[in-house]
PDB file of C-alpha atoms and ligand atoms in Angstrom:
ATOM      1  CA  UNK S   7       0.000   0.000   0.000  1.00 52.00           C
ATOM      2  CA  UNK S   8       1.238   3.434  -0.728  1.00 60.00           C
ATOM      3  CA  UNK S   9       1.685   6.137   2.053  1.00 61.00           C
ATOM      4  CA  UNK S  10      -1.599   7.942   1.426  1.00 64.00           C
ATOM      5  CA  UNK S  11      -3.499   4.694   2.078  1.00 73.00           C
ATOM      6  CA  UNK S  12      -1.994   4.115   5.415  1.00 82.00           C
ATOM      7  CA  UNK S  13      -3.496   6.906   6.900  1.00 91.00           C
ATOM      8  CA  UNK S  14      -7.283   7.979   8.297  1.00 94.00           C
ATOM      9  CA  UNK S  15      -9.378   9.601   6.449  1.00 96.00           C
ATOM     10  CA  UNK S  16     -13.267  10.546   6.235  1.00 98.00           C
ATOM     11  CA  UNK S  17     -15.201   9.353   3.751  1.00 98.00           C
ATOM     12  CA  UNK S  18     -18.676  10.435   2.858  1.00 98.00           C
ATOM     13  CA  UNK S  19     -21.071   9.014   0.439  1.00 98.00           C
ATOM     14  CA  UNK S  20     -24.413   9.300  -0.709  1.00 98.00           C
ATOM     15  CA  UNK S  21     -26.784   6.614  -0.534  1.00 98.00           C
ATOM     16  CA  UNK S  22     -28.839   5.659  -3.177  1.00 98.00           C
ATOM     17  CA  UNK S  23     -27.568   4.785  -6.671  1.00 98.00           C
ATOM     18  CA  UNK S  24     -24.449   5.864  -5.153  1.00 98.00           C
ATOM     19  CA  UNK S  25     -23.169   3.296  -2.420  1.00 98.00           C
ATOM     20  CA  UNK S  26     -26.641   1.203  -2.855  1.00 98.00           C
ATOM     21  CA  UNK S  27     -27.335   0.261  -6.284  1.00 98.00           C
ATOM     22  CA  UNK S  28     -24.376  -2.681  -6.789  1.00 98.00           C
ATOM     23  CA  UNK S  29     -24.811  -5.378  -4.066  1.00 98.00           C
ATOM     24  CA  UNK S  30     -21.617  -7.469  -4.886  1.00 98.00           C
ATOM     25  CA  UNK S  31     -19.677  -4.269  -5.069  1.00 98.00           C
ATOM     26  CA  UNK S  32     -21.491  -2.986  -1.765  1.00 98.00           C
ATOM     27  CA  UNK S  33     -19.764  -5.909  -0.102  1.00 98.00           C
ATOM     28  CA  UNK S  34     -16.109  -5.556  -0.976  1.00 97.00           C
ATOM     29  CA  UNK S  35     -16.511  -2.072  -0.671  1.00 98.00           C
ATOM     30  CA  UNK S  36     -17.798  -2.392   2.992  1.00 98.00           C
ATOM     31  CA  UNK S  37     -15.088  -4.717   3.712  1.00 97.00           C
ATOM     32  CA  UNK S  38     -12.436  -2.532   2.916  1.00 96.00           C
ATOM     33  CA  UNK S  39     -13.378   0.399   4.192  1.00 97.00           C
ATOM     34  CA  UNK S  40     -14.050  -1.325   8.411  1.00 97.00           C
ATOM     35  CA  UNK S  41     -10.950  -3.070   7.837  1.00 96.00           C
ATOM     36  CA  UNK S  42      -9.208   0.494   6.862  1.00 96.00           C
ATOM     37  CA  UNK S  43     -11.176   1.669  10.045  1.00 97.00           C
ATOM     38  CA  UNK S  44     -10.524  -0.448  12.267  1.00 96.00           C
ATOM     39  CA  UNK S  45      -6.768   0.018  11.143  1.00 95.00           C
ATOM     40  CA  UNK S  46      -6.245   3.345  10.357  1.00 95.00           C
ATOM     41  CA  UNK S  47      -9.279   5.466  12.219  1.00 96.00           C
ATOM     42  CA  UNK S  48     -11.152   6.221   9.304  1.00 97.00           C
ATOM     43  CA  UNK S  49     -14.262   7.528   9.721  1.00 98.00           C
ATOM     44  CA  UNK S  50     -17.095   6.595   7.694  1.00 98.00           C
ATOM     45  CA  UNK S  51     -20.570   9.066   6.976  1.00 98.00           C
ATOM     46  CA  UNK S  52     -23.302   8.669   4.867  1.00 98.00           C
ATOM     47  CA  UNK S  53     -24.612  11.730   3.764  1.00 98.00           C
ATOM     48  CA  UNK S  54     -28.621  11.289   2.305  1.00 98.00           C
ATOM     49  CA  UNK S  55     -31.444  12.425   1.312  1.00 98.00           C
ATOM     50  CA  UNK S  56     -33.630  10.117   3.335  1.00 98.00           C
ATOM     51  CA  UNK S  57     -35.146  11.054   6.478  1.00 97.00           C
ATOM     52  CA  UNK S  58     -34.230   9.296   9.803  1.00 97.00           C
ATOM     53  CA  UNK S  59     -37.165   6.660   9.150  1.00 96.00           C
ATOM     54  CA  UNK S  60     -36.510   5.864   5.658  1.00 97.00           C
ATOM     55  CA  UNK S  61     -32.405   5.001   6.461  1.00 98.00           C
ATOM     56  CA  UNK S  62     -33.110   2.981   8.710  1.00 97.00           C
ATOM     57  CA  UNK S  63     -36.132   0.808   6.475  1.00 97.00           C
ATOM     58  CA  UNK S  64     -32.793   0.857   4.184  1.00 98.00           C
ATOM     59  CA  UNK S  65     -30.689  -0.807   7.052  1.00 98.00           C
ATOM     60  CA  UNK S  66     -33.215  -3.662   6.835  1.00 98.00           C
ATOM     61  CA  UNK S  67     -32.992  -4.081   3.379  1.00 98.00           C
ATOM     62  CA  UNK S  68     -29.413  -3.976   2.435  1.00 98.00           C
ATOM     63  CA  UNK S  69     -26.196  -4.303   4.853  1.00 97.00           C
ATOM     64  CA  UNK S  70     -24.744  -0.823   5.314  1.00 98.00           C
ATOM     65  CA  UNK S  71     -21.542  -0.240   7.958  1.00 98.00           C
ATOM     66  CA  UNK S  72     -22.657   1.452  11.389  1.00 98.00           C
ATOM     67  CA  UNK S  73     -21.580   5.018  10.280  1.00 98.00           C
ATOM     68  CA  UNK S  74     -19.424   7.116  12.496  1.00 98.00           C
ATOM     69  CA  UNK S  75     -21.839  10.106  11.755  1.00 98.00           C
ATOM     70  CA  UNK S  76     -25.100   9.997  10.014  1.00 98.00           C
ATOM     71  CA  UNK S  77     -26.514  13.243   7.844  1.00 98.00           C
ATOM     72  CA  UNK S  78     -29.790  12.545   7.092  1.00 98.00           C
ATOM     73  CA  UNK S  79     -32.820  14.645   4.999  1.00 98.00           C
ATOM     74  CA  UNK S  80     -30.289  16.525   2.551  1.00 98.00           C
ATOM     75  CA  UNK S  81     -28.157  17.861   5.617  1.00 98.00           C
ATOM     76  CA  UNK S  82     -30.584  19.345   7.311  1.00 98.00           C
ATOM     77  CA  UNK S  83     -30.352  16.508  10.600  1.00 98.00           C
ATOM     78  CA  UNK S  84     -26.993  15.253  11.788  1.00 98.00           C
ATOM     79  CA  UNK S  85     -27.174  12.339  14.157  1.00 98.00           C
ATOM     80  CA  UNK S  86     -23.340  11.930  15.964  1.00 96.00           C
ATOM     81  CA  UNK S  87     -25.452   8.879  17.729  1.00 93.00           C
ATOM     82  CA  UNK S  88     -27.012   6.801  14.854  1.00 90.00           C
ATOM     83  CA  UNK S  89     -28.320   4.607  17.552  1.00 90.00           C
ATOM     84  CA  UNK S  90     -30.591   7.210  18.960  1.00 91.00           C
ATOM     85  CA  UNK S  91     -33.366   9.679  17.602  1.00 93.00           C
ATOM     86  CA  UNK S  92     -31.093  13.056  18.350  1.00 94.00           C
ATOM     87  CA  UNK S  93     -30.015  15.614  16.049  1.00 96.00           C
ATOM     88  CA  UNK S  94     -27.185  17.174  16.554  1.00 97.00           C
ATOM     89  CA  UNK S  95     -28.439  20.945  18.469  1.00 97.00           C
ATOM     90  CA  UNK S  96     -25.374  22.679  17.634  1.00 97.00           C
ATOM     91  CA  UNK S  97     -26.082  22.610  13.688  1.00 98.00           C
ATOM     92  CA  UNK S  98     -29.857  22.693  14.417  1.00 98.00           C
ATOM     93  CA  UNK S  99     -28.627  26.139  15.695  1.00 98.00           C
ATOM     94  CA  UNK S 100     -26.952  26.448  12.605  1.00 97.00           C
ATOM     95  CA  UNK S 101     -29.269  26.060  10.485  1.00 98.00           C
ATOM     96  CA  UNK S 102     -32.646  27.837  12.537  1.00 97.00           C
ATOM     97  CA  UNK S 103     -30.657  31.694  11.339  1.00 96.00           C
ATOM     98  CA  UNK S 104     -33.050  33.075   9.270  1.00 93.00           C
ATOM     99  CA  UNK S 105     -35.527  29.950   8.269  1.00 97.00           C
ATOM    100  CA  UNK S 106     -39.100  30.419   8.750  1.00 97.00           C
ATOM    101  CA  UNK S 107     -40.860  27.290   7.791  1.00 97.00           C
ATOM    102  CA  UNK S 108     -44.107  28.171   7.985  1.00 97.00           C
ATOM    103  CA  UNK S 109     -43.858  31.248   5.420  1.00 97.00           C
ATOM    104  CA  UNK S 110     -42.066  28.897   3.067  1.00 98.00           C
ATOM    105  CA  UNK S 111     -45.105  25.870   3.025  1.00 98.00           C
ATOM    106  CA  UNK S 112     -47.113  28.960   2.566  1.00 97.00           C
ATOM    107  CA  UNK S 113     -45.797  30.733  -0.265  1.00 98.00           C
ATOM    108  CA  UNK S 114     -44.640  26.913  -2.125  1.00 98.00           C
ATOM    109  CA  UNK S 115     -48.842  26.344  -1.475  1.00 96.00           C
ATOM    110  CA  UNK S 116     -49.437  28.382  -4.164  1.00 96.00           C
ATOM    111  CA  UNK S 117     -48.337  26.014  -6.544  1.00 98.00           C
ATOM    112  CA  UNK S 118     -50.485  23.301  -8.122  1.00 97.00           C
ATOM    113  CA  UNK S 119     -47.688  21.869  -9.345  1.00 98.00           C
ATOM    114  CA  UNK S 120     -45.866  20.968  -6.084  1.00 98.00           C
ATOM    115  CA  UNK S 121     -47.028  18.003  -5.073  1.00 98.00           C
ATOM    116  CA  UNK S 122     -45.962  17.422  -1.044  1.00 98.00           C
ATOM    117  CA  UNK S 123     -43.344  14.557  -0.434  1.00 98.00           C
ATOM    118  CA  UNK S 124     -45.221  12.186   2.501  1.00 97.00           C
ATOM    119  CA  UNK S 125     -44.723  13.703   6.031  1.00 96.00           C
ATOM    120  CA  UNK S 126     -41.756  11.275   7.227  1.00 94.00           C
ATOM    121  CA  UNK S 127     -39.954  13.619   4.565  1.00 96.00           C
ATOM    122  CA  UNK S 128     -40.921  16.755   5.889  1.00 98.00           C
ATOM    123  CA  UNK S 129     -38.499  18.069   8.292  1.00 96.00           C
ATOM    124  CA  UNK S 130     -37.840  21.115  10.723  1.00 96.00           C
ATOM    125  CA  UNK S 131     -35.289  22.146   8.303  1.00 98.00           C
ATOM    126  CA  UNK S 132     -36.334  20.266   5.012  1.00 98.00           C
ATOM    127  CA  UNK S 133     -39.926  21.180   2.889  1.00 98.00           C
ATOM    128  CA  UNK S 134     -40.360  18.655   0.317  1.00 98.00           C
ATOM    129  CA  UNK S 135     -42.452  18.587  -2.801  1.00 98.00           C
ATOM    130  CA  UNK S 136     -42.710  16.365  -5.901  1.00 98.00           C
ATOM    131  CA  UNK S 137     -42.432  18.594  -9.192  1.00 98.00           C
ATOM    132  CA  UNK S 138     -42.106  17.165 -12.955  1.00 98.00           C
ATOM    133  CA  UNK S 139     -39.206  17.931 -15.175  1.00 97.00           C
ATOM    134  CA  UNK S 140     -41.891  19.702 -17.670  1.00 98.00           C
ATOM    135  CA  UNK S 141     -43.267  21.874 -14.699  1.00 98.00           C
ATOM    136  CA  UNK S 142     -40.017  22.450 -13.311  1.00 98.00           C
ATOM    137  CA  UNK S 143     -39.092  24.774 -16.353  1.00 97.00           C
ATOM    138  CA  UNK S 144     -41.554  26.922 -15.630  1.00 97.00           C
ATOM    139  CA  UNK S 145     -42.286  27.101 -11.710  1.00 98.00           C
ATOM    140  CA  UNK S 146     -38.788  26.960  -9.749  1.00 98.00           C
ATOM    141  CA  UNK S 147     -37.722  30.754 -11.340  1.00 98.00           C
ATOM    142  CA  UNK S 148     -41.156  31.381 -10.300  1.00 98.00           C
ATOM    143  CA  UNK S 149     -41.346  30.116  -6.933  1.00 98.00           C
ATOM    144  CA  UNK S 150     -37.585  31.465  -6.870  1.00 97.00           C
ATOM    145  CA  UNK S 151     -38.487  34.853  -7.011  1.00 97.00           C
ATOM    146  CA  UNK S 152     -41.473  34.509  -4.687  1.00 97.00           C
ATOM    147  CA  UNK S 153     -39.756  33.161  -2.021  1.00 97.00           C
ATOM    148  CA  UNK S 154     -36.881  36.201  -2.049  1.00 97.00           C
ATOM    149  CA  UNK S 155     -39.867  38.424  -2.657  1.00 97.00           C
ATOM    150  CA  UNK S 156     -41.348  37.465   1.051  1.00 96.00           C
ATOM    151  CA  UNK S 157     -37.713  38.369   2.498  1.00 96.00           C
ATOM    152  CA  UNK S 158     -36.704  34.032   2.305  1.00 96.00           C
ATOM    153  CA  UNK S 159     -33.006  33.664   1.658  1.00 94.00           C
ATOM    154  CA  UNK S 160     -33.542  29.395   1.452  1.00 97.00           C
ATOM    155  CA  UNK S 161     -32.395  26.729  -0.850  1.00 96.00           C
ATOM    156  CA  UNK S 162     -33.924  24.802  -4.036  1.00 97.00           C
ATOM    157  CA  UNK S 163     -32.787  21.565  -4.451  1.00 96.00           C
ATOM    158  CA  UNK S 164     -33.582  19.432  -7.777  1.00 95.00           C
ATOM    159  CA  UNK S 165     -32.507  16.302  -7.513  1.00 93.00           C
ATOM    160  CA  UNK S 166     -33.379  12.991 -10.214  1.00 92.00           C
ATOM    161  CA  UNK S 167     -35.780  15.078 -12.142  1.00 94.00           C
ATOM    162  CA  UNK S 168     -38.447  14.389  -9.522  1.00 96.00           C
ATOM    163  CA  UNK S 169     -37.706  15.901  -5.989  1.00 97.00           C
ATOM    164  CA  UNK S 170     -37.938  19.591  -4.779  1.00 98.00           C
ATOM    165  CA  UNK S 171     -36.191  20.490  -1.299  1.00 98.00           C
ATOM    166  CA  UNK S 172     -36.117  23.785  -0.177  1.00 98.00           C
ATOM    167  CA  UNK S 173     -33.610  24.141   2.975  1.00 98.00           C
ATOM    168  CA  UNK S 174     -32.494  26.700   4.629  1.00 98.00           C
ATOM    169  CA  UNK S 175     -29.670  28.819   3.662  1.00 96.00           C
ATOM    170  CA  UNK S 176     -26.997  27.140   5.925  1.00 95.00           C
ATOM    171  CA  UNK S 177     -28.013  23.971   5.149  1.00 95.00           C
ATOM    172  CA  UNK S 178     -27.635  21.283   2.644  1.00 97.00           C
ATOM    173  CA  UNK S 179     -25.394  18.023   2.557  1.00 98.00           C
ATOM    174  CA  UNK S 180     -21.819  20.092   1.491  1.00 98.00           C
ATOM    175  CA  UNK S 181     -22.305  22.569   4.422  1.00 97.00           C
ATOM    176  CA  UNK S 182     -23.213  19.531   7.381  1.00 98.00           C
ATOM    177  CA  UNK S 183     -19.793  17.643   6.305  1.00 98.00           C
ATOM    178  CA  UNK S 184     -17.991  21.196   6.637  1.00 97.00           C
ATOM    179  CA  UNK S 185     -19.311  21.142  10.208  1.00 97.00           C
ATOM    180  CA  UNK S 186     -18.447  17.983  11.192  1.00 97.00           C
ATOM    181  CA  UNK S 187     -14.680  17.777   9.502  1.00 97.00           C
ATOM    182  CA  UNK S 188     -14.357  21.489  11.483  1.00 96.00           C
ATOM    183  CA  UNK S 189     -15.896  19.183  14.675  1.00 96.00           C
ATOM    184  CA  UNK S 190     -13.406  16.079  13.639  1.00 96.00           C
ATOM    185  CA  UNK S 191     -10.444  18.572  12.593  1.00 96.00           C
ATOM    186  CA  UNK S 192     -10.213  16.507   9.347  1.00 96.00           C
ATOM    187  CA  UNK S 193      -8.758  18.317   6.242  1.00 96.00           C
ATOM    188  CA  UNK S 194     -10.136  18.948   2.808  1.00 96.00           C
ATOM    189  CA  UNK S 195      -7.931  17.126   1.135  1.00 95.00           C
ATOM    190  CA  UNK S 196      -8.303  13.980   3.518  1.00 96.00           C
ATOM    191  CA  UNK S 197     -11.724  13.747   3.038  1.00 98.00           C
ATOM    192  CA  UNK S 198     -13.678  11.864  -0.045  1.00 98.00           C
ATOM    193  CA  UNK S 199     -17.753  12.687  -0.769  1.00 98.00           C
ATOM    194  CA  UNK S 200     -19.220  10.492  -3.004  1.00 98.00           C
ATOM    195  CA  UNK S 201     -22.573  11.478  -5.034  1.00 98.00           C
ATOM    196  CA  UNK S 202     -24.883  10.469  -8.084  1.00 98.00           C
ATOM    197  CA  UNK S 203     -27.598  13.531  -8.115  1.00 97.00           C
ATOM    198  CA  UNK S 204     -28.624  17.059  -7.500  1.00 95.00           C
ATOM    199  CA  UNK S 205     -28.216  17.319  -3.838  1.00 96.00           C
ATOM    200  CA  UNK S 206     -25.060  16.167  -4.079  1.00 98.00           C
ATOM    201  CA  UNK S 207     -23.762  18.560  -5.929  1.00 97.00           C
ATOM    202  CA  UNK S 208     -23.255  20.700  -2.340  1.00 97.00           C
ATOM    203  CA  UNK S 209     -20.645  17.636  -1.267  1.00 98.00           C
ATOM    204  CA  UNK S 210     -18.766  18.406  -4.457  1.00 97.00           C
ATOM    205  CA  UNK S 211     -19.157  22.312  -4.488  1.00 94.00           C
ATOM    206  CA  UNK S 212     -17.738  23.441  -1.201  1.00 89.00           C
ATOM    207  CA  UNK S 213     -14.070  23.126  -0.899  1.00 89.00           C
ATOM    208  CA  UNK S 214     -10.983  20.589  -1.794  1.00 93.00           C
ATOM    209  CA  UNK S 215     -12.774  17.816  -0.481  1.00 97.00           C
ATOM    210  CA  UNK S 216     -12.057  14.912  -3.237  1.00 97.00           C
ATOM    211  CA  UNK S 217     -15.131  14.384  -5.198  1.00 98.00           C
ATOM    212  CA  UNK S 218     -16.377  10.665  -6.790  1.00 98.00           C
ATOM    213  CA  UNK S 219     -18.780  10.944  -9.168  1.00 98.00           C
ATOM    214  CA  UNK S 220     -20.030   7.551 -10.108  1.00 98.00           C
ATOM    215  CA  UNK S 221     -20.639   6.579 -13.514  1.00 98.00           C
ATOM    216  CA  UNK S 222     -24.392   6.217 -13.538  1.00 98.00           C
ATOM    217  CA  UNK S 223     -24.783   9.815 -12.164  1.00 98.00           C
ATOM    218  CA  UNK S 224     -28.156  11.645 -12.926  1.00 97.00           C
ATOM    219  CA  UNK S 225     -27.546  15.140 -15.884  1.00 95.00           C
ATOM    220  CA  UNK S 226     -27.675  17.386 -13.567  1.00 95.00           C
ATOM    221  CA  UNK S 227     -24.596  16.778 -12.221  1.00 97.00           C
ATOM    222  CA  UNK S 228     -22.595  15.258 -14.891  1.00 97.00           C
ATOM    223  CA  UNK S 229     -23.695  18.391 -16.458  1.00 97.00           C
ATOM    224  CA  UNK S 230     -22.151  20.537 -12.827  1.00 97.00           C
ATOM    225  CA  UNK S 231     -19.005  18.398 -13.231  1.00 97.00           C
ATOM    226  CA  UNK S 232     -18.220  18.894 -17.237  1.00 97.00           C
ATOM    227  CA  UNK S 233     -19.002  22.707 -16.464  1.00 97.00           C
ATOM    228  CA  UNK S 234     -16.789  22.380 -13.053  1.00 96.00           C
ATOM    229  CA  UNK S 235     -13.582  20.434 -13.539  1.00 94.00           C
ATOM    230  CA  UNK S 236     -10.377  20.425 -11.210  1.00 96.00           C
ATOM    231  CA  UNK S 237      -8.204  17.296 -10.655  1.00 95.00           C
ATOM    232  CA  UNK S 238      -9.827  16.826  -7.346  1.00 97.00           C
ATOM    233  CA  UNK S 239     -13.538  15.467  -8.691  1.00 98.00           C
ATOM    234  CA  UNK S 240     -13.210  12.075 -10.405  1.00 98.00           C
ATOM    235  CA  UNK S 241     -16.097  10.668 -12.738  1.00 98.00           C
ATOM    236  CA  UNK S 242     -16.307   7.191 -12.497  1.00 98.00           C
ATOM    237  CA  UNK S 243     -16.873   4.669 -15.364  1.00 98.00           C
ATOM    238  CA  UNK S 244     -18.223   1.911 -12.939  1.00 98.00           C
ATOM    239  CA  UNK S 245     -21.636   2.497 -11.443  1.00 98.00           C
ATOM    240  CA  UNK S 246     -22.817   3.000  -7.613  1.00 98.00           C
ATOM    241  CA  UNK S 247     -19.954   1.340  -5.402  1.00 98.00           C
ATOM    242  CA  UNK S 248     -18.168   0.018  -8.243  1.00 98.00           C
ATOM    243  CA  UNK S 249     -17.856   3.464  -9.079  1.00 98.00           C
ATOM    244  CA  UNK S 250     -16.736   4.157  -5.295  1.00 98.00           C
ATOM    245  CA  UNK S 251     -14.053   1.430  -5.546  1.00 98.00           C
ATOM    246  CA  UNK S 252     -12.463   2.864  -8.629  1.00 98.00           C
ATOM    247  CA  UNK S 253     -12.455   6.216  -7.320  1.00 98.00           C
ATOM    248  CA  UNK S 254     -10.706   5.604  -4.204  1.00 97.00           C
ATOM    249  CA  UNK S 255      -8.122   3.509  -5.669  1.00 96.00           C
ATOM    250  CA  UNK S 256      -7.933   7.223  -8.019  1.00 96.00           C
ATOM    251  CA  UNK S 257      -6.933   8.805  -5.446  1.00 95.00           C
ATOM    252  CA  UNK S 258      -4.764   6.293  -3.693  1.00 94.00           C
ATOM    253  CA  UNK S 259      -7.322   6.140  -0.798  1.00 93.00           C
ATOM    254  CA  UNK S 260      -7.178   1.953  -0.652  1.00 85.00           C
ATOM    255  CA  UNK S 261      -4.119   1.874  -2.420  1.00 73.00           C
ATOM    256  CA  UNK S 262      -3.968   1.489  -6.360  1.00 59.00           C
TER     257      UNK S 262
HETATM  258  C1  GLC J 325     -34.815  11.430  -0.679  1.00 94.59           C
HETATM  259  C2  GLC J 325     -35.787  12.040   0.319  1.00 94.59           C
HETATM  260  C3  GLC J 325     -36.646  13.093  -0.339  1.00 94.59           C
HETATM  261  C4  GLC J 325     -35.782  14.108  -1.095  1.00 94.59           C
HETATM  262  C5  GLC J 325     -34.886  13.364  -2.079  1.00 94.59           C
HETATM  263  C6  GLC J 325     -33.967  14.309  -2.846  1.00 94.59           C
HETATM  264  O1  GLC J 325     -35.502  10.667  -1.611  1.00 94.59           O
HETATM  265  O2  GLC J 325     -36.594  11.023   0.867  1.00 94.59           O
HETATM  266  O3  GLC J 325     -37.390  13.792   0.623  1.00 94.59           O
HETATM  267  O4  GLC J 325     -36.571  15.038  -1.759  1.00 94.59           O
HETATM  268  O5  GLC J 325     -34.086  12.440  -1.364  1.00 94.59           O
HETATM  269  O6  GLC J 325     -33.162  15.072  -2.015  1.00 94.59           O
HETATM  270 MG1   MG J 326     -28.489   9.353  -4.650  1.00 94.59          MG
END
């Protein structure tokens, strides 16, 4: 192994179609990286879009590591006790400046095309609607503008041409790992995020952090990556953890 393998690091991924998606490459993945942690320290967080509730129906169905930190409904919850129900307070804190949920349901109500996710996906920090590609065009400059127009500095997330989240302006899945790598004292470059859609794109777009893109990502952010290349975001060929694998041997994460 080379000398950049032999030493901790954080790695973050998302979780559908990104580590999920490849069950034979799920395992040798997950094998690798507890062996590296129990060796080395590494610290292991799965940054998704899923609420509390629906991670852990996807801990039933498919055998994901115990995470050293969980980020959960597009950054908006961190849980530094996956075993428990508690969010983290200090990034609550964080992310309460300036949000005012109710005034956001009410000006997104005026949309017929917003169609609200179910309520385990509606957080204190996370609105969630379904919108169509087709009606997308149209209603998120709209909704854009109506939203600054009532004084709201928040969020829009598209992500798999499907799901709307609007979050508040400290919060999305890029700004909750910059918290916790502060919290951990973990450098940029020693940490790897790992995404396949929109509200990913935050993981890639907030610093040196090393960036895996994996090969079956979703346009909108292949298209972010062609328009946004450095030599720190890799875009894999192989697909979900395949994709993972390939990227970390890249970088000279699990050697090469
Ligand atoms: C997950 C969440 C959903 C969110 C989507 C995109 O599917 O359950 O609420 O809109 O991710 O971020
Ligand atoms: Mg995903």
């Amino acid at each position: 192994m080379s000398e950049v393998s032999m030493r901790e690091f954080l790695f973050v991924t998302d979780l559908d179609n990104t580590l999920v998606g490849d069950d034979n490459a799920l395992k040798e993945l997950n094998q690798l990286l507890e062996q590296h942690r129990q060796e080395y320290g590494t610290k292991i967080v799965y940054a998704t879009g899923r609420s509390l509730t629906l991670y852990r129906q996807l801990t039933t169905e498919k055998p994901l590591l115990t995470p050293d930190a969980l980020i959960t409904s597009v950054g908006t919850e961190l849980h530094l006790d996956t075993s428990g129900d508690a969010c983290d307070p200090q990034w609550a804190k964080v992310l309460s400046e300036g949000w005012n949920r109710e005034l956001v349901v009410a000006t997104a109500g005026h949309y017929a095309d917003l169609v609200p996710q179910p309520n385990s996906e509606q957080g204190s920090f996370k609105v969630s609607y379904y919108l169509t590609p087709e009606a997308a065009v149209e209603v998120l400059p709209r909704l854009e503008s109506q939203l600054k127009e009532n004084g709201l500095d928040v969020k829009l997330i598209y992500s798999g041409d499907q799901d709307l989240d609007i979050l508040p302006r400290n919060g999305d899945k890029g700004l909750a790992v910059q918290f916790l790598r502060q919290k951990w004292q973990i450098d940029a470059v020693r940490t790897v995020v790992c995404g396949d859609s929109g509200n990913d794109i935050a993981l890639f777009n907030v610093g040196e952090e090393r960036g895996i893109i994996v090969g079956n990502a979703r346009s909108e952010l292949r298209e972010w990556y062609e328009a946004n290349q450095t030599d720190y975001r890799y875009l894999a060929k192989a697909f979900c953890s395949a994709g993972i694998l390939e990227g970390l041997r890249h970088f000279g994460f699990l050697g090469n």
